[in-house]
Amino acid sequence: MHGNRLASATTQPQVSILLTDSRSLTFADQTLFFALVTPKGDGHKYVPALYQKGVRGFVISQSNEVFRNTCPEAWFLVVPDTLAALQQLAAFHRSQFDIPVVGITGSNGKTIVKEWLYQLLHDVRNVVRSPRSFNSQVGVPLSVWQLESAHNLAIFEAGISQPGEMKKLEKIIRPTIGILTNIGAAHAAGFESQSQKLVEKLQLFGSADVIIYNADIPGIDDALELAGVGARSMAWTRRRTDAQIHVHQVERNDHETCVKYSALAFDGEFTLPMTDDASLENAMNCLSLMIYLGFSPEHIAERMQRLTPLAMRLEVIEGKRGCLLINDAYSNDFTSLEMALEFQKRRSSAALRNTLVLSDILQTDADDAHKFAKLAQLCRVYALSKLICIGEVSKRNEALLRSGLQQQGCTLDLYVYPSTDAFLASPQLDGFQNELILLKGARAFQFERIGEALQLRRHETIMEINLDAIVHNLNRYRSHLKPETKLTCMVKAFGYGTGSYELAKTLQDQNVDYLAVAVADEGAELRRQGIRVPIIVMNPEMSAFRTIIENRLEPEVYSFRLLNAFIQETQSMGVTHYPVHVKIDSGMHRLGFQQAEIADLIALLKSQDAVEVRSVFSHFATADDPNQEAFVHEQKRRFDACADPIVAAFKHPVLRHICNSAGIEKFPQYQMEMCRLGIGLYGFEASEIPMDLETVASLKTTILQIKNIPATETVGYMRNGKLHRDSRIAMVPIGYADGYDRRLGNGHASMLVGGKRCPTVGNVCMDVTFLDVTDCPEAQEGDWVEIFGTQLPLTELSNTLGTICYEVLSTISTRVKRIYFKE
């Protein structure tokens, strides 16, 4: 994260970037790396690699003698706790600035309020703000480090998950103005009660001059007293009479909300271009700050009208002609641009050229020469092959940009257009091929039109995949593992239907030890897309042995026939010590060697050097069934009887693993050297033990048409859709060709329309399903419909079908467009 410069007393290196994630290295000679130690990993192991890439400054908590030979020219600051050192440095940096600093906390709405304040104020104040949701114990110090002398307003978020964390963040942010957003159930798991969570969050405002909050929050008065907050109140209310700002009228139509309020010595009103209660609450927090900063009611009303909804996530979508689109319309400034470019870099591969489509960057803190010089520098650092700039400022400064690119030694293809319309009308729109395209545009440039033009599929049924939920679920299971236990993540069967490539990229970023696929072609495709993590092939076919070896995949072997054939293939290719994974049949009786075969297996393995045992493993058959736990222990006994002789027979380490998702949850004593994480990764608890998992996949569609059908008529094939009243029937574009089972028709399942359950009617067709929306009068053509997701669990469908969620998820057709997003 960029910020002011820091120098060493000995070698005088200039430091402007604090780095905690080795994958995000940009300008090595300006970087100070903090080797954080967390349950997920130890940053010290990345020190030598970063040194080789040019980093010379390191903050560590181990003895620097460990790195004396590998990093002879580095300088080290040895501290007891690297995270505490990072926070202390950021706190010191904050103390150098005497400007208004807004600290925002709450359960929901923090990021929206922060971004709306930026929309409202960026053209009259030089604002620095937290990037995206950088509100954690690591994210806050990195955010505060951005403060520079040119800034005259700072806006930082603070998020916590357990008691004691907020005081640390308060020392770093030291807000002069506090904003408390909505207090809900989010992030409540680490607190004994809602009251405790509220008091803890209020610790952020211990030294603030003023605190802005909704006076209607239950228990807020008691919590303020318990927290000892002495700041002046700038409270707003819709129900009470003792707050500084009173909302006395709210009127809504289909597209906007009109609000009338009284504040201190004046009355005001504004129109908000949204209609939901959450947006109203967020807008009132913004309005309260603007009143505190001295804006007039007229200026506030004019600016509120300009607020736009936020795309709170970055999406990855399949594009035409072999392209992949990264759509990031969240904001458009250099901080968010660098984060998006970093995301693009991590998903780059030799098969795709990196392309950036960028609108004018509307920032007030730099002149055009500085902006385009920085853009040229970023093009070099992130190795872009093509840059397309859109906007009048870009067109006016095209020569300046070309000169900057030349000075940076960039030979990329540059195209500049004065407007989005001009670009869409150009031949360039059809010139994309095999490119990883980052779309980064300010709202006014309507880059969603570009995204629509470049997307491969227009099918209105989509599956949304939450990559943040994947990371959350991974970390939930990691928290149950010993630090030394390795983890294999299953991405077979097209990632259980969610798409294997983006999942593999995300898991690779999270430093998982192994991925596992079903067949060699799946693994080969991941290799082509740039996946470097070791990959196990669970069902290797003899015809695919060459593909396995050429792509450095590691096969499971479960029989003498398969093992002998693979040994013969490796020998014919001149390969030695190729890793294989030996499957043991411990009682499931699917695939694997049995105990009577182990002696002959060891003899065969020791008689050759073509292959080498990397791991020996088995699979629990009943770990998810509390009534059959005795068989789990019996399987482990049988496995040990087979695995122990194999491990003892070789000098090199051999990993052992038997725990699946349910095994990780219930049998920590059986972790051994590695575990395998499957369905739990995708948000489905594998046993009766609650894991606080997040939903990964949501299947959505839209209403194509709504018809009023009298009770005397029927709906669908064979006239099975019999009506018992005059009904409103909606048609949605999903059918059994998309993976929506025919047995879900005729009222056996429901979908959510506007949050209301609407049952199916009649037979499910190949491409269309009928819904009864009679009891949802607000339903309109074009409305979104949730088939399963965060509000309608997939398990409802699997229970109805008498099957498991794996089957339903993995049978969703590939013609359903997958959209990957992260917050």
Short mmCIF file of N, CA and C in Angstrom, two decimals, residues 293-352:
data_model
loop_
_atom_site.label_atom_id
_atom_site.label_comp_id
_atom_site.label_asym_id
_atom_site.label_seq_id
_atom_site.Cartn_x
_atom_site.Cartn_y
_atom_site.Cartn_z
N LEU A 293 -20.20 19.31 8.32
CA LEU A 293 -19.13 19.99 7.59
C LEU A 293 -19.55 21.35 7.05
N GLY A 294 -20.84 21.72 7.23
CA GLY A 294 -21.26 23.06 6.88
C GLY A 294 -21.90 23.22 5.52
N PHE A 295 -22.28 22.15 4.88
CA PHE A 295 -22.95 22.26 3.59
C PHE A 295 -24.38 22.76 3.79
N SER A 296 -24.85 23.55 2.85
CA SER A 296 -26.20 24.09 2.92
C SER A 296 -27.20 23.03 2.49
N PRO A 297 -28.47 23.15 2.89
CA PRO A 297 -29.49 22.19 2.46
C PRO A 297 -29.59 22.09 0.94
N GLU A 298 -29.40 23.22 0.26
CA GLU A 298 -29.49 23.22 -1.21
C GLU A 298 -28.36 22.42 -1.83
N HIS A 299 -27.14 22.60 -1.32
CA HIS A 299 -26.00 21.84 -1.83
C HIS A 299 -26.15 20.35 -1.53
N ILE A 300 -26.66 20.06 -0.34
CA ILE A 300 -26.85 18.66 0.02
C ILE A 300 -27.85 18.01 -0.93
N ALA A 301 -28.96 18.68 -1.17
CA ALA A 301 -30.00 18.11 -2.04
C ALA A 301 -29.46 17.88 -3.45
N GLU A 302 -28.69 18.83 -3.96
CA GLU A 302 -28.15 18.70 -5.32
C GLU A 302 -27.20 17.51 -5.41
N ARG A 303 -26.39 17.30 -4.39
CA ARG A 303 -25.42 16.22 -4.41
C ARG A 303 -26.07 14.86 -4.14
N MET A 304 -27.05 14.81 -3.26
CA MET A 304 -27.74 13.56 -2.99
C MET A 304 -28.39 12.99 -4.25
N GLN A 305 -28.89 13.86 -5.09
CA GLN A 305 -29.54 13.43 -6.32
C GLN A 305 -28.57 12.68 -7.24
N ARG A 306 -27.25 12.95 -7.06
CA ARG A 306 -26.24 12.35 -7.94
C ARG A 306 -25.77 10.98 -7.45
N LEU A 307 -26.18 10.57 -6.24
CA LEU A 307 -25.69 9.30 -5.72
C LEU A 307 -26.10 8.15 -6.65
N THR A 308 -25.21 7.19 -6.80
CA THR A 308 -25.48 6.02 -7.64
C THR A 308 -25.27 4.76 -6.81
N PRO A 309 -26.03 3.71 -7.10
CA PRO A 309 -25.80 2.44 -6.41
C PRO A 309 -24.39 1.94 -6.70
N LEU A 310 -23.84 1.20 -5.75
CA LEU A 310 -22.48 0.71 -5.92
C LEU A 310 -22.50 -0.73 -6.41
N ALA A 311 -21.65 -1.01 -7.38
CA ALA A 311 -21.35 -2.41 -7.72
C ALA A 311 -20.35 -2.87 -6.68
N MET A 312 -20.86 -3.54 -5.65
CA MET A 312 -20.03 -3.86 -4.48
C MET A 312 -19.13 -5.05 -4.71
N ARG A 313 -18.92 -5.42 -5.94
CA ARG A 313 -18.13 -6.61 -6.17
C ARG A 313 -17.47 -6.54 -7.53
N LEU A 314 -16.43 -7.30 -7.66
CA LEU A 314 -15.69 -7.43 -8.91
C LEU A 314 -16.10 -8.76 -9.54
N GLU A 315 -16.54 -8.73 -10.81
CA GLU A 315 -17.08 -9.92 -11.46
C GLU A 315 -16.15 -10.44 -12.54
N VAL A 316 -16.12 -11.75 -12.68
CA VAL A 316 -15.37 -12.41 -13.75
C VAL A 316 -16.36 -13.18 -14.61
N ILE A 317 -16.38 -12.88 -15.92
CA ILE A 317 -17.40 -13.42 -16.83
C ILE A 317 -16.71 -13.91 -18.09
N GLU A 318 -17.20 -15.01 -18.64
CA GLU A 318 -16.66 -15.54 -19.88
C GLU A 318 -17.02 -14.63 -21.04
N GLY A 319 -16.03 -14.31 -21.88
CA GLY A 319 -16.25 -13.42 -23.00
C GLY A 319 -16.20 -14.14 -24.33
N LYS A 320 -16.43 -13.39 -25.39
CA LYS A 320 -16.41 -13.94 -26.74
C LYS A 320 -14.98 -14.18 -27.21
N ARG A 321 -14.83 -15.07 -28.18
CA ARG A 321 -13.57 -15.33 -28.87
C ARG A 321 -12.43 -15.64 -27.90
N GLY A 322 -12.71 -16.49 -26.92
CA GLY A 322 -11.67 -16.94 -26.01
C GLY A 322 -11.25 -15.94 -24.97
N CYS A 323 -12.02 -14.88 -24.77
CA CYS A 323 -11.66 -13.84 -23.80
C CYS A 323 -12.31 -14.11 -22.43
N LEU A 324 -11.74 -13.51 -21.42
CA LEU A 324 -12.30 -13.53 -20.07
C LEU A 324 -12.41 -12.08 -19.61
N LEU A 325 -13.58 -11.71 -19.08
CA LEU A 325 -13.84 -10.32 -18.68
C LEU A 325 -13.76 -10.19 -17.16
N ILE A 326 -13.08 -9.15 -16.70
CA ILE A 326 -13.09 -8.76 -15.30
C ILE A 326 -13.80 -7.41 -15.24
N ASN A 327 -14.99 -7.40 -14.69
CA ASN A 327 -15.81 -6.20 -14.67
C ASN A 327 -15.74 -5.57 -13.29
N ASP A 328 -15.13 -4.39 -13.19
CA ASP A 328 -14.99 -3.71 -11.91
C ASP A 328 -15.48 -2.27 -12.06
N ALA A 329 -16.76 -2.09 -11.77
CA ALA A 329 -17.35 -0.75 -11.83
C ALA A 329 -17.53 -0.16 -10.44
N TYR A 330 -16.76 -0.65 -9.49
CA TYR A 330 -16.89 -0.23 -8.10
C TYR A 330 -16.53 1.24 -7.93
N SER A 331 -15.41 1.64 -8.45
CA SER A 331 -14.97 3.03 -8.42
C SER A 331 -13.82 3.15 -9.41
N ASN A 332 -13.43 4.37 -9.71
CA ASN A 332 -12.34 4.53 -10.68
C ASN A 332 -11.38 5.60 -10.20
N ASP A 333 -10.42 5.17 -9.42
CA ASP A 333 -9.33 6.02 -9.00
C ASP A 333 -8.08 5.13 -9.00
N PHE A 334 -6.92 5.71 -8.76
CA PHE A 334 -5.70 4.92 -8.89
C PHE A 334 -5.60 3.81 -7.84
N THR A 335 -6.12 4.04 -6.65
CA THR A 335 -6.06 3.00 -5.64
C THR A 335 -6.85 1.77 -6.07
N SER A 336 -8.11 1.99 -6.49
CA SER A 336 -8.92 0.85 -6.90
C SER A 336 -8.42 0.26 -8.22
N LEU A 337 -7.82 1.10 -9.08
CA LEU A 337 -7.26 0.59 -10.33
C LEU A 337 -6.11 -0.38 -10.05
N GLU A 338 -5.22 -0.02 -9.13
CA GLU A 338 -4.11 -0.92 -8.81
C GLU A 338 -4.61 -2.24 -8.22
N MET A 339 -5.65 -2.18 -7.39
CA MET A 339 -6.19 -3.41 -6.83
C MET A 339 -6.79 -4.30 -7.92
N ALA A 340 -7.48 -3.68 -8.87
CA ALA A 340 -8.06 -4.45 -9.96
C ALA A 340 -6.98 -5.03 -10.86
N LEU A 341 -5.92 -4.27 -11.12
CA LEU A 341 -4.81 -4.77 -11.93
C LEU A 341 -4.10 -5.93 -11.21
N GLU A 342 -4.02 -5.85 -9.90
CA GLU A 342 -3.43 -6.94 -9.14
C GLU A 342 -4.27 -8.20 -9.28
N PHE A 343 -5.59 -8.04 -9.20
CA PHE A 343 -6.50 -9.17 -9.39
C PHE A 343 -6.32 -9.76 -10.79
N GLN A 344 -6.19 -8.89 -11.79
CA GLN A 344 -5.99 -9.36 -13.16
C GLN A 344 -4.67 -10.12 -13.28
N LYS A 345 -3.62 -9.60 -12.66
CA LYS A 345 -2.31 -10.24 -12.74
C LYS A 345 -2.36 -11.65 -12.18
N ARG A 346 -3.08 -11.83 -11.08
CA ARG A 346 -3.14 -13.16 -10.46
C ARG A 346 -3.94 -14.14 -11.29
N ARG A 347 -4.77 -13.64 -12.20
CA ARG A 347 -5.54 -14.52 -13.05
C ARG A 347 -5.00 -14.60 -14.46
N SER A 348 -3.85 -14.02 -14.69
CA SER A 348 -3.26 -14.03 -16.03
C SER A 348 -2.65 -15.39 -16.31
N SER A 349 -2.50 -15.70 -17.59
CA SER A 349 -1.88 -16.95 -18.02
C SER A 349 -1.24 -16.71 -19.37
N ALA A 350 -0.41 -17.65 -19.77
CA ALA A 350 0.27 -17.52 -21.06
C ALA A 350 -0.72 -17.53 -22.21
N ALA A 351 -1.91 -18.09 -21.99
CA ALA A 351 -2.89 -18.21 -23.07
C ALA A 351 -3.65 -16.92 -23.33
N LEU A 352 -3.58 -15.96 -22.40
CA LEU A 352 -4.37 -14.74 -22.53
C LEU A 352 -3.49 -13.50 -22.40
#
